[in-house]
């Protein structure tokens, strides 16, 4: 049984730049009624402090501007900190429609081949600032995990299809967005 409770420190939203799926972007855009240019950034592999692990490489799409990935923008926060564009007073301002990857954090199955089995906290979740006094209902976590991975697998297939076309290396970012049914403005 997992015991975990968020203490609203905001460290996860300050430390990570979540790479998001087109479905997440569309849901946020529909809820905010604004352009994706106000909250999406195109990250290069070199924008991260450490090399992207293998599971993220499939999210990189080719354009004439190089390899890029869709992610939530990072902005300057009070106190000389940087964090997610949606972090306000250490709370997610889009909590009810936040990206699937954020909903999954900080849980993962103990055995990724058996998602019906028990879940656990990722290594070093929340940088030690979480509480361990509330049991977590694993059923919603498990359901979200399945949905997230299904949607991510569908997106990875679209990225592969895009990248397999040699012409994609000469195309604009907007062409890729159109390919995955998004619009920049």
Short mmCIF file of N, CA and C in Angstrom, two decimals:
data_model
loop_
_atom_site.label_atom_id
_atom_site.label_comp_id
_atom_site.label_asym_id
_atom_site.label_seq_id
_atom_site.Cartn_x
_atom_site.Cartn_y
_atom_site.Cartn_z
N UNK A 1 0.84 -1.18 0.00
CA UNK A 1 0.00 0.00 0.00
C UNK A 1 0.89 1.25 0.00
N UNK A 2 0.53 2.18 -0.88
CA UNK A 2 1.27 3.44 -0.96
C UNK A 2 0.68 4.41 0.06
N UNK A 3 1.57 5.08 0.78
CA UNK A 3 1.15 6.16 1.66
C UNK A 3 1.86 7.42 1.18
N UNK A 4 1.05 8.40 0.80
CA UNK A 4 1.62 9.63 0.23
C UNK A 4 0.58 10.72 0.31
N UNK A 5 1.03 11.94 0.55
CA UNK A 5 0.15 13.11 0.51
C UNK A 5 0.97 14.30 0.03
N UNK A 6 0.43 15.01 -0.93
CA UNK A 6 1.07 16.21 -1.44
C UNK A 6 1.04 17.29 -0.36
N UNK A 7 2.15 17.96 -0.16
CA UNK A 7 2.22 19.05 0.82
C UNK A 7 2.22 20.42 0.16
N UNK A 8 1.94 20.45 -1.15
CA UNK A 8 1.84 21.69 -1.93
C UNK A 8 3.12 22.52 -1.88
N UNK A 9 4.25 21.84 -1.94
CA UNK A 9 5.53 22.57 -1.96
C UNK A 9 5.83 23.12 -3.36
N UNK A 10 5.24 22.52 -4.40
CA UNK A 10 5.44 22.98 -5.77
C UNK A 10 6.77 22.58 -6.38
N UNK A 11 7.58 21.83 -5.66
CA UNK A 11 8.90 21.47 -6.17
C UNK A 11 8.84 20.64 -7.45
N UNK A 12 7.85 19.76 -7.57
CA UNK A 12 7.75 18.94 -8.79
C UNK A 12 7.50 19.84 -10.00
N UNK A 13 6.69 20.88 -9.83
CA UNK A 13 6.36 21.78 -10.93
C UNK A 13 7.47 22.79 -11.20
N UNK A 14 8.41 22.91 -10.28
CA UNK A 14 9.57 23.77 -10.48
C UNK A 14 10.73 22.99 -11.08
N UNK A 15 10.75 21.70 -10.83
CA UNK A 15 11.91 20.89 -11.22
C UNK A 15 11.77 20.20 -12.57
N UNK A 16 10.55 19.98 -13.02
CA UNK A 16 10.34 19.24 -14.25
C UNK A 16 9.68 20.11 -15.32
N UNK A 17 10.04 19.84 -16.56
CA UNK A 17 9.36 20.43 -17.71
C UNK A 17 8.61 19.28 -18.37
N UNK A 18 7.33 19.11 -18.05
CA UNK A 18 6.63 17.95 -18.58
C UNK A 18 6.46 17.99 -20.09
N UNK A 19 6.83 16.89 -20.73
CA UNK A 19 6.58 16.71 -22.15
C UNK A 19 5.15 16.19 -22.26
N UNK A 20 4.36 16.86 -23.07
CA UNK A 20 2.92 16.61 -23.08
C UNK A 20 2.44 16.06 -24.42
N UNK A 21 1.25 15.52 -24.40
CA UNK A 21 0.64 14.92 -25.58
C UNK A 21 -0.30 15.93 -26.24
N UNK A 22 -0.52 15.79 -27.55
CA UNK A 22 -1.46 16.69 -28.23
C UNK A 22 -2.83 16.74 -27.55
N UNK A 23 -3.29 15.60 -27.07
CA UNK A 23 -4.59 15.55 -26.37
C UNK A 23 -4.57 16.46 -25.14
N UNK A 24 -3.47 16.47 -24.40
CA UNK A 24 -3.34 17.36 -23.24
C UNK A 24 -3.40 18.82 -23.67
N UNK A 25 -2.68 19.13 -24.72
CA UNK A 25 -2.63 20.51 -25.21
C UNK A 25 -4.02 20.96 -25.65
N UNK A 26 -4.72 20.10 -26.36
CA UNK A 26 -6.06 20.45 -26.83
C UNK A 26 -7.00 20.67 -25.66
N UNK A 27 -6.92 19.80 -24.65
CA UNK A 27 -7.79 19.92 -23.47
C UNK A 27 -7.52 21.24 -22.73
N UNK A 28 -6.25 21.59 -22.58
CA UNK A 28 -5.90 22.84 -21.91
C UNK A 28 -6.37 24.03 -22.74
N UNK A 29 -6.12 23.97 -24.04
CA UNK A 29 -6.53 25.06 -24.92
C UNK A 29 -8.05 25.24 -24.90
N UNK A 30 -8.78 24.16 -24.95
CA UNK A 30 -10.24 24.24 -24.92
C UNK A 30 -10.74 24.84 -23.60
N UNK A 31 -10.06 24.50 -22.50
CA UNK A 31 -10.47 25.00 -21.19
C UNK A 31 -10.10 26.46 -20.98
N UNK A 32 -8.96 26.87 -21.50
CA UNK A 32 -8.49 28.24 -21.30
C UNK A 32 -8.96 29.20 -22.39
N UNK A 33 -9.38 28.66 -23.51
CA UNK A 33 -9.84 29.48 -24.65
C UNK A 33 -8.74 30.43 -25.12
N UNK A 34 -7.52 29.91 -25.17
CA UNK A 34 -6.41 30.73 -25.64
C UNK A 34 -5.50 29.94 -26.55
N UNK A 35 -4.55 30.60 -27.17
CA UNK A 35 -3.63 29.92 -28.09
C UNK A 35 -2.63 29.04 -27.34
N UNK A 36 -2.22 27.95 -27.98
CA UNK A 36 -1.23 27.09 -27.34
C UNK A 36 0.11 27.80 -27.22
N UNK A 37 0.32 28.83 -28.01
CA UNK A 37 1.58 29.58 -27.92
C UNK A 37 1.75 30.22 -26.54
N UNK A 38 0.67 30.32 -25.76
CA UNK A 38 0.77 30.92 -24.43
C UNK A 38 1.22 29.93 -23.36
N UNK A 39 1.30 28.63 -23.71
CA UNK A 39 1.70 27.68 -22.67
C UNK A 39 2.55 26.50 -23.17
N UNK A 40 2.84 26.43 -24.46
CA UNK A 40 3.65 25.32 -25.00
C UNK A 40 5.00 25.85 -25.47
N UNK A 41 6.02 25.06 -25.20
CA UNK A 41 7.37 25.33 -25.69
C UNK A 41 7.85 24.10 -26.45
N UNK A 42 8.67 24.33 -27.46
CA UNK A 42 9.28 23.23 -28.21
C UNK A 42 10.69 23.05 -27.67
N UNK A 43 10.91 21.96 -26.96
CA UNK A 43 12.20 21.70 -26.33
C UNK A 43 13.10 20.88 -27.24
N UNK A 44 14.38 21.23 -27.21
CA UNK A 44 15.41 20.44 -27.88
C UNK A 44 16.01 19.49 -26.84
N UNK A 45 16.59 18.38 -27.28
CA UNK A 45 17.22 17.47 -26.31
C UNK A 45 18.28 18.17 -25.45
N UNK A 46 18.93 19.18 -25.99
CA UNK A 46 19.99 19.89 -25.25
C UNK A 46 19.42 20.88 -24.22
N UNK A 47 18.12 21.08 -24.18
CA UNK A 47 17.51 21.98 -23.20
C UNK A 47 17.43 21.37 -21.81
N UNK A 48 17.72 20.09 -21.69
CA UNK A 48 17.61 19.40 -20.42
C UNK A 48 19.00 19.21 -19.80
N UNK A 49 19.05 19.24 -18.47
CA UNK A 49 20.33 19.13 -17.77
C UNK A 49 20.99 17.78 -18.02
N UNK A 50 20.18 16.75 -18.11
CA UNK A 50 20.69 15.40 -18.35
C UNK A 50 20.16 14.90 -19.68
N UNK A 51 20.85 13.97 -20.30
CA UNK A 51 20.33 13.41 -21.56
C UNK A 51 18.96 12.78 -21.34
N UNK A 52 18.08 12.92 -22.31
CA UNK A 52 16.77 12.30 -22.22
C UNK A 52 16.93 10.79 -22.17
N UNK A 53 16.18 10.15 -21.27
CA UNK A 53 16.28 8.70 -21.25
C UNK A 53 15.51 8.13 -22.43
N UNK A 54 15.75 6.88 -22.70
CA UNK A 54 15.24 6.24 -23.91
C UNK A 54 13.73 6.36 -24.07
N UNK A 55 13.01 6.35 -22.96
CA UNK A 55 11.55 6.41 -23.05
C UNK A 55 11.05 7.74 -23.60
N UNK A 56 11.86 8.79 -23.54
CA UNK A 56 11.45 10.11 -24.05
C UNK A 56 11.91 10.35 -25.49
N UNK A 57 12.84 9.58 -25.98
CA UNK A 57 13.38 9.83 -27.32
C UNK A 57 12.32 9.72 -28.40
N UNK A 58 11.34 8.85 -28.22
CA UNK A 58 10.28 8.69 -29.20
C UNK A 58 9.35 9.89 -29.31
N UNK A 59 9.43 10.81 -28.34
CA UNK A 59 8.60 12.02 -28.36
C UNK A 59 9.22 13.12 -29.22
N UNK A 60 10.45 12.92 -29.66
CA UNK A 60 11.15 13.94 -30.46
C UNK A 60 10.72 13.84 -31.92
N UNK A 61 10.25 14.95 -32.46
CA UNK A 61 9.87 14.99 -33.86
C UNK A 61 10.83 15.88 -34.63
N UNK A 62 11.07 15.51 -35.90
CA UNK A 62 12.02 16.22 -36.77
C UNK A 62 11.34 17.36 -37.50
N UNK A 63 12.03 18.50 -37.58
CA UNK A 63 11.61 19.60 -38.45
C UNK A 63 12.88 20.20 -39.02
N UNK A 64 12.73 21.23 -39.82
CA UNK A 64 13.93 21.89 -40.34
C UNK A 64 14.68 22.62 -39.23
N UNK A 65 14.07 22.71 -38.05
CA UNK A 65 14.71 23.33 -36.89
C UNK A 65 15.36 22.30 -35.97
N UNK A 66 15.39 21.04 -36.40
CA UNK A 66 16.00 19.98 -35.61
C UNK A 66 14.96 19.15 -34.87
N UNK A 67 15.46 18.35 -33.91
CA UNK A 67 14.59 17.50 -33.11
C UNK A 67 13.95 18.33 -32.00
N UNK A 68 12.63 18.17 -31.84
CA UNK A 68 11.89 18.95 -30.86
C UNK A 68 10.88 18.06 -30.14
N UNK A 69 10.46 18.49 -28.95
CA UNK A 69 9.41 17.82 -28.21
C UNK A 69 8.45 18.87 -27.65
N UNK A 70 7.17 18.52 -27.58
CA UNK A 70 6.16 19.41 -27.03
C UNK A 70 6.21 19.37 -25.51
N UNK A 71 6.27 20.52 -24.89
CA UNK A 71 6.27 20.56 -23.43
C UNK A 71 5.58 21.81 -22.92
N UNK A 72 5.21 21.78 -21.65
CA UNK A 72 4.66 22.97 -21.03
C UNK A 72 5.77 23.99 -20.84
N UNK A 73 5.46 25.24 -21.05
CA UNK A 73 6.45 26.32 -20.91
C UNK A 73 6.85 26.49 -19.45
N UNK A 74 8.04 27.00 -19.28
CA UNK A 74 8.56 27.33 -17.95
C UNK A 74 8.70 28.85 -17.89
N UNK A 75 8.39 29.40 -16.74
CA UNK A 75 8.40 30.85 -16.56
C UNK A 75 9.13 31.21 -15.27
N UNK A 76 9.52 32.48 -15.18
CA UNK A 76 10.10 32.98 -13.94
C UNK A 76 9.02 33.07 -12.88
N UNK A 77 9.36 32.63 -11.68
CA UNK A 77 8.46 32.66 -10.54
C UNK A 77 9.04 33.58 -9.47
N UNK A 78 8.23 33.97 -8.49
CA UNK A 78 8.78 34.78 -7.40
C UNK A 78 9.93 34.06 -6.70
N UNK A 79 10.83 34.81 -6.14
CA UNK A 79 11.95 34.21 -5.41
C UNK A 79 13.04 33.68 -6.30
N UNK A 80 13.19 34.23 -7.49
CA UNK A 80 14.23 33.80 -8.43
C UNK A 80 14.15 32.31 -8.78
N UNK A 81 12.93 31.78 -8.82
CA UNK A 81 12.74 30.39 -9.21
C UNK A 81 12.11 30.34 -10.60
N UNK A 82 12.17 29.16 -11.18
CA UNK A 82 11.57 28.91 -12.49
C UNK A 82 10.66 27.70 -12.34
N UNK A 83 9.53 27.72 -13.04
CA UNK A 83 8.63 26.59 -12.94
C UNK A 83 7.61 26.58 -14.06
N UNK A 84 6.69 25.66 -13.95
CA UNK A 84 5.63 25.48 -14.94
C UNK A 84 4.82 26.76 -15.08
N UNK A 85 4.44 27.06 -16.29
CA UNK A 85 3.64 28.24 -16.59
C UNK A 85 2.32 28.24 -15.81
N UNK A 86 1.85 27.09 -15.38
CA UNK A 86 0.59 27.00 -14.66
C UNK A 86 0.73 26.93 -13.15
N UNK A 87 1.95 27.07 -12.63
CA UNK A 87 2.16 27.04 -11.19
C UNK A 87 1.90 28.43 -10.61
N UNK A 88 0.91 28.51 -9.74
CA UNK A 88 0.55 29.78 -9.10
C UNK A 88 0.49 29.54 -7.59
N UNK A 89 1.32 30.26 -6.84
CA UNK A 89 1.36 30.10 -5.37
C UNK A 89 1.52 28.63 -4.98
N UNK A 90 2.43 27.95 -5.67
CA UNK A 90 2.75 26.53 -5.44
C UNK A 90 1.58 25.58 -5.70
N UNK A 91 0.61 26.02 -6.47
CA UNK A 91 -0.52 25.15 -6.81
C UNK A 91 -0.73 25.16 -8.31
N UNK A 92 -1.20 24.04 -8.82
CA UNK A 92 -1.49 23.92 -10.25
C UNK A 92 -2.78 24.66 -10.57
N UNK A 93 -2.68 25.66 -11.42
CA UNK A 93 -3.87 26.45 -11.77
C UNK A 93 -4.77 25.75 -12.79
N UNK A 94 -4.31 24.61 -13.32
CA UNK A 94 -5.14 23.84 -14.26
C UNK A 94 -5.37 22.43 -13.73
N UNK A 95 -5.37 22.28 -12.43
CA UNK A 95 -5.43 20.96 -11.80
C UNK A 95 -6.53 20.06 -12.38
N UNK A 96 -7.72 20.59 -12.60
CA UNK A 96 -8.82 19.74 -13.05
C UNK A 96 -8.67 19.27 -14.50
N UNK A 97 -7.78 19.89 -15.27
CA UNK A 97 -7.58 19.45 -16.65
C UNK A 97 -6.10 19.39 -17.02
N UNK A 98 -5.27 19.10 -16.03
CA UNK A 98 -3.83 19.05 -16.24
C UNK A 98 -3.43 17.85 -17.11
N UNK A 99 -2.20 17.88 -17.65
CA UNK A 99 -1.74 16.79 -18.52
C UNK A 99 -1.74 15.43 -17.83
N UNK A 100 -1.91 14.39 -18.63
CA UNK A 100 -1.93 13.03 -18.10
C UNK A 100 -0.63 12.68 -17.37
N UNK A 101 0.50 13.14 -17.88
CA UNK A 101 1.77 12.82 -17.24
C UNK A 101 1.83 13.44 -15.84
N UNK A 102 1.25 14.61 -15.67
CA UNK A 102 1.21 15.25 -14.35
C UNK A 102 0.25 14.51 -13.42
N UNK A 103 -0.83 13.99 -13.97
CA UNK A 103 -1.78 13.23 -13.16
C UNK A 103 -1.15 11.94 -12.64
N UNK A 104 -0.24 11.39 -13.41
CA UNK A 104 0.39 10.13 -13.04
C UNK A 104 1.45 10.32 -11.95
N UNK A 105 2.04 11.48 -11.90
CA UNK A 105 3.12 11.75 -10.95
C UNK A 105 2.60 11.69 -9.52
N UNK A 106 3.30 11.06 -8.60
CA UNK A 106 4.60 10.39 -8.65
C UNK A 106 4.51 8.87 -8.58
N UNK A 107 3.51 8.28 -9.25
CA UNK A 107 3.27 6.85 -9.11
C UNK A 107 3.67 6.07 -10.36
N UNK A 108 4.06 4.82 -10.14
CA UNK A 108 4.34 3.90 -11.24
C UNK A 108 4.12 2.48 -10.74
N UNK A 109 3.82 1.56 -11.67
CA UNK A 109 3.64 0.17 -11.22
C UNK A 109 4.95 -0.40 -10.72
N UNK A 110 4.85 -1.28 -9.74
CA UNK A 110 6.07 -1.95 -9.28
C UNK A 110 6.70 -2.77 -10.40
N UNK A 111 5.85 -3.34 -11.25
CA UNK A 111 6.30 -4.10 -12.41
C UNK A 111 5.53 -3.56 -13.62
N UNK A 112 6.21 -2.87 -14.53
CA UNK A 112 5.53 -2.23 -15.65
C UNK A 112 4.84 -3.22 -16.59
N UNK A 113 5.18 -4.50 -16.49
CA UNK A 113 4.51 -5.51 -17.30
C UNK A 113 3.21 -6.00 -16.66
N UNK A 114 2.96 -5.59 -15.42
CA UNK A 114 1.77 -6.03 -14.69
C UNK A 114 1.12 -4.83 -14.02
N UNK A 115 0.39 -4.04 -14.81
CA UNK A 115 -0.22 -2.83 -14.26
C UNK A 115 -1.41 -3.13 -13.36
N UNK A 116 -1.85 -4.39 -13.31
CA UNK A 116 -2.90 -4.76 -12.37
C UNK A 116 -2.34 -5.01 -10.97
N UNK A 117 -1.03 -5.08 -10.88
CA UNK A 117 -0.39 -5.31 -9.60
C UNK A 117 -0.24 -4.01 -8.81
N UNK A 118 0.52 -4.08 -7.73
CA UNK A 118 0.69 -2.89 -6.88
C UNK A 118 1.51 -1.80 -7.55
N UNK A 119 1.23 -0.57 -7.13
CA UNK A 119 1.99 0.59 -7.58
C UNK A 119 2.93 1.03 -6.48
N UNK A 120 3.86 1.90 -6.83
CA UNK A 120 4.81 2.45 -5.86
C UNK A 120 5.09 3.90 -6.22
N UNK A 121 5.75 4.59 -5.32
CA UNK A 121 6.22 5.94 -5.61
C UNK A 121 7.46 5.85 -6.47
N UNK A 122 7.65 6.80 -7.38
CA UNK A 122 8.90 6.84 -8.14
C UNK A 122 10.04 7.11 -7.17
N UNK A 123 11.25 6.88 -7.60
CA UNK A 123 12.39 7.15 -6.75
C UNK A 123 12.49 8.65 -6.48
N UNK A 124 12.70 9.00 -5.24
CA UNK A 124 12.84 10.38 -4.79
C UNK A 124 11.70 11.29 -5.23
N UNK A 125 10.46 10.91 -4.96
CA UNK A 125 9.36 11.78 -5.36
C UNK A 125 9.36 13.05 -4.52
N UNK A 126 9.03 14.13 -5.14
CA UNK A 126 8.82 15.39 -4.43
C UNK A 126 10.03 15.84 -3.63
N UNK A 127 11.19 15.27 -3.92
CA UNK A 127 12.42 15.72 -3.28
C UNK A 127 12.32 15.64 -1.77
N UNK A 128 11.58 14.63 -1.27
CA UNK A 128 11.49 14.39 0.15
C UNK A 128 10.52 15.29 0.88
N UNK A 129 9.74 16.11 0.17
CA UNK A 129 8.86 17.06 0.83
C UNK A 129 7.41 16.60 0.88
N UNK A 130 7.15 15.35 0.57
CA UNK A 130 5.79 14.84 0.65
C UNK A 130 5.56 14.22 2.02
N UNK A 131 4.32 14.00 2.36
CA UNK A 131 3.98 13.34 3.62
C UNK A 131 3.60 11.88 3.32
N UNK A 132 3.75 11.04 4.30
CA UNK A 132 3.43 9.62 4.12
C UNK A 132 2.37 9.18 5.13
N UNK A 133 1.33 9.98 5.26
CA UNK A 133 0.33 9.69 6.28
C UNK A 133 -1.05 9.35 5.72
N UNK A 134 -1.20 9.31 4.39
CA UNK A 134 -2.51 8.99 3.81
C UNK A 134 -2.37 7.84 2.82
N UNK A 135 -3.17 6.78 2.99
CA UNK A 135 -3.16 5.69 2.00
C UNK A 135 -3.70 6.20 0.67
N UNK A 136 -3.10 5.75 -0.41
CA UNK A 136 -3.50 6.15 -1.76
C UNK A 136 -4.37 5.06 -2.36
N UNK A 137 -5.52 5.44 -2.91
CA UNK A 137 -6.37 4.50 -3.64
C UNK A 137 -5.69 4.27 -5.00
N UNK A 138 -5.20 3.07 -5.21
CA UNK A 138 -4.44 2.76 -6.42
C UNK A 138 -5.33 2.61 -7.65
N UNK A 139 -6.62 2.43 -7.50
CA UNK A 139 -7.48 2.23 -8.67
C UNK A 139 -7.49 3.42 -9.61
N UNK A 140 -7.70 4.67 -9.14
CA UNK A 140 -7.62 5.80 -10.07
C UNK A 140 -6.23 5.98 -10.65
N UNK A 141 -5.20 5.68 -9.87
CA UNK A 141 -3.82 5.77 -10.35
C UNK A 141 -3.61 4.77 -11.48
N UNK A 142 -4.09 3.57 -11.29
CA UNK A 142 -3.96 2.51 -12.30
C UNK A 142 -4.72 2.88 -13.58
N UNK A 143 -5.94 3.39 -13.43
CA UNK A 143 -6.73 3.80 -14.59
C UNK A 143 -6.02 4.91 -15.35
N UNK A 144 -5.53 5.91 -14.65
CA UNK A 144 -4.81 7.00 -15.31
C UNK A 144 -3.57 6.47 -16.02
N UNK A 145 -2.85 5.56 -15.38
CA UNK A 145 -1.66 4.98 -15.98
C UNK A 145 -1.99 4.32 -17.31
N UNK A 146 -3.08 3.56 -17.34
CA UNK A 146 -3.48 2.89 -18.58
C UNK A 146 -3.84 3.91 -19.66
N UNK A 147 -4.63 4.91 -19.29
CA UNK A 147 -5.04 5.93 -20.26
C UNK A 147 -3.82 6.68 -20.78
N UNK A 148 -2.95 7.10 -19.86
CA UNK A 148 -1.75 7.83 -20.24
C UNK A 148 -0.91 7.03 -21.23
N UNK A 149 -0.67 5.77 -20.92
CA UNK A 149 0.19 4.98 -21.80
C UNK A 149 -0.49 4.64 -23.13
N UNK A 150 -1.79 4.48 -23.13
CA UNK A 150 -2.50 4.26 -24.39
C UNK A 150 -2.37 5.50 -25.28
N UNK A 151 -2.64 6.67 -24.71
CA UNK A 151 -2.55 7.92 -25.48
C UNK A 151 -1.12 8.22 -25.89
N UNK A 152 -0.17 7.92 -25.01
CA UNK A 152 1.22 8.14 -25.36
C UNK A 152 1.66 7.20 -26.49
N UNK A 153 1.24 5.95 -26.44
CA UNK A 153 1.58 5.01 -27.51
C UNK A 153 1.01 5.47 -28.85
N UNK A 154 -0.22 5.99 -28.83
CA UNK A 154 -0.82 6.52 -30.07
C UNK A 154 0.00 7.70 -30.60
N UNK A 155 0.42 8.58 -29.70
CA UNK A 155 1.22 9.73 -30.12
C UNK A 155 2.59 9.29 -30.61
N UNK A 156 3.22 8.35 -29.94
CA UNK A 156 4.53 7.85 -30.38
C UNK A 156 4.43 7.28 -31.79
N UNK A 157 3.33 6.63 -32.10
CA UNK A 157 3.13 6.10 -33.45
C UNK A 157 3.03 7.24 -34.47
N UNK A 158 2.31 8.32 -34.11
CA UNK A 158 2.20 9.48 -35.01
C UNK A 158 3.57 10.14 -35.21
N UNK A 159 4.34 10.28 -34.15
CA UNK A 159 5.68 10.87 -34.27
C UNK A 159 6.56 10.00 -35.15
N UNK A 160 6.48 8.69 -34.97
CA UNK A 160 7.27 7.77 -35.80
C UNK A 160 6.87 7.91 -37.27
N UNK A 161 5.57 7.96 -37.52
CA UNK A 161 5.08 8.13 -38.89
C UNK A 161 5.62 9.43 -39.49
N UNK A 162 5.58 10.51 -38.73
CA UNK A 162 6.11 11.80 -39.18
C UNK A 162 7.61 11.70 -39.45
N UNK A 163 8.35 11.15 -38.50
CA UNK A 163 9.81 11.08 -38.62
C UNK A 163 10.27 10.13 -39.72
N UNK A 164 9.47 9.12 -40.03
CA UNK A 164 9.83 8.18 -41.10
C UNK A 164 9.73 8.81 -42.49
N UNK A 165 9.05 9.92 -42.60
CA UNK A 165 8.94 10.63 -43.87
C UNK A 165 10.17 11.54 -44.02
N UNK A 166 11.07 11.27 -44.96
CA UNK A 166 12.27 12.10 -45.11
C UNK A 166 11.96 13.58 -45.31
N UNK A 167 10.81 13.90 -45.87
CA UNK A 167 10.45 15.30 -46.11
C UNK A 167 10.22 16.07 -44.80
N UNK A 168 9.96 15.36 -43.69
CA UNK A 168 9.68 16.04 -42.42
C UNK A 168 10.86 16.89 -41.95
N UNK A 169 12.08 16.51 -42.33
CA UNK A 169 13.27 17.26 -41.91
C UNK A 169 13.34 18.65 -42.55
N UNK A 170 12.54 18.87 -43.57
CA UNK A 170 12.52 20.17 -44.22
C UNK A 170 11.26 20.97 -43.94
N UNK A 171 10.44 20.45 -43.06
CA UNK A 171 9.15 21.10 -42.78
C UNK A 171 9.21 21.97 -41.52
N UNK A 172 8.21 22.82 -41.40
CA UNK A 172 8.09 23.74 -40.27
C UNK A 172 7.42 23.06 -39.07
N UNK A 173 7.57 23.65 -37.91
CA UNK A 173 6.92 23.17 -36.70
C UNK A 173 5.40 23.15 -36.89
N UNK A 174 4.87 24.19 -37.51
CA UNK A 174 3.43 24.28 -37.73
C UNK A 174 2.90 23.11 -38.56
N UNK A 175 3.75 22.59 -39.48
CA UNK A 175 3.35 21.42 -40.27
C UNK A 175 3.16 20.20 -39.37
N UNK A 176 4.08 20.04 -38.40
CA UNK A 176 3.94 18.93 -37.46
C UNK A 176 2.68 19.11 -36.62
N UNK A 177 2.47 20.32 -36.12
CA UNK A 177 1.28 20.58 -35.31
C UNK A 177 0.01 20.23 -36.08
N UNK A 178 -0.04 20.62 -37.33
CA UNK A 178 -1.19 20.30 -38.17
C UNK A 178 -1.34 18.79 -38.32
N UNK A 179 -0.21 18.11 -38.47
CA UNK A 179 -0.19 16.65 -38.60
C UNK A 179 -0.82 15.96 -37.39
N UNK A 180 -0.62 16.54 -36.19
CA UNK A 180 -1.19 15.97 -34.96
C UNK A 180 -2.46 16.72 -34.54
N UNK A 181 -3.02 17.49 -35.46
CA UNK A 181 -4.29 18.19 -35.28
C UNK A 181 -4.27 19.28 -34.22
N UNK A 182 -3.18 20.05 -34.22
CA UNK A 182 -3.07 21.22 -33.35
C UNK A 182 -2.79 22.44 -34.19
N UNK A 183 -3.10 23.61 -33.63
CA UNK A 183 -2.77 24.89 -34.27
C UNK A 183 -2.03 25.76 -33.28
N UNK A 184 -0.98 26.41 -33.73
CA UNK A 184 -0.14 27.23 -32.87
C UNK A 184 -0.88 28.44 -32.33
N UNK A 185 -1.71 29.07 -33.15
CA UNK A 185 -2.40 30.29 -32.68
C UNK A 185 -3.77 30.00 -32.13
#
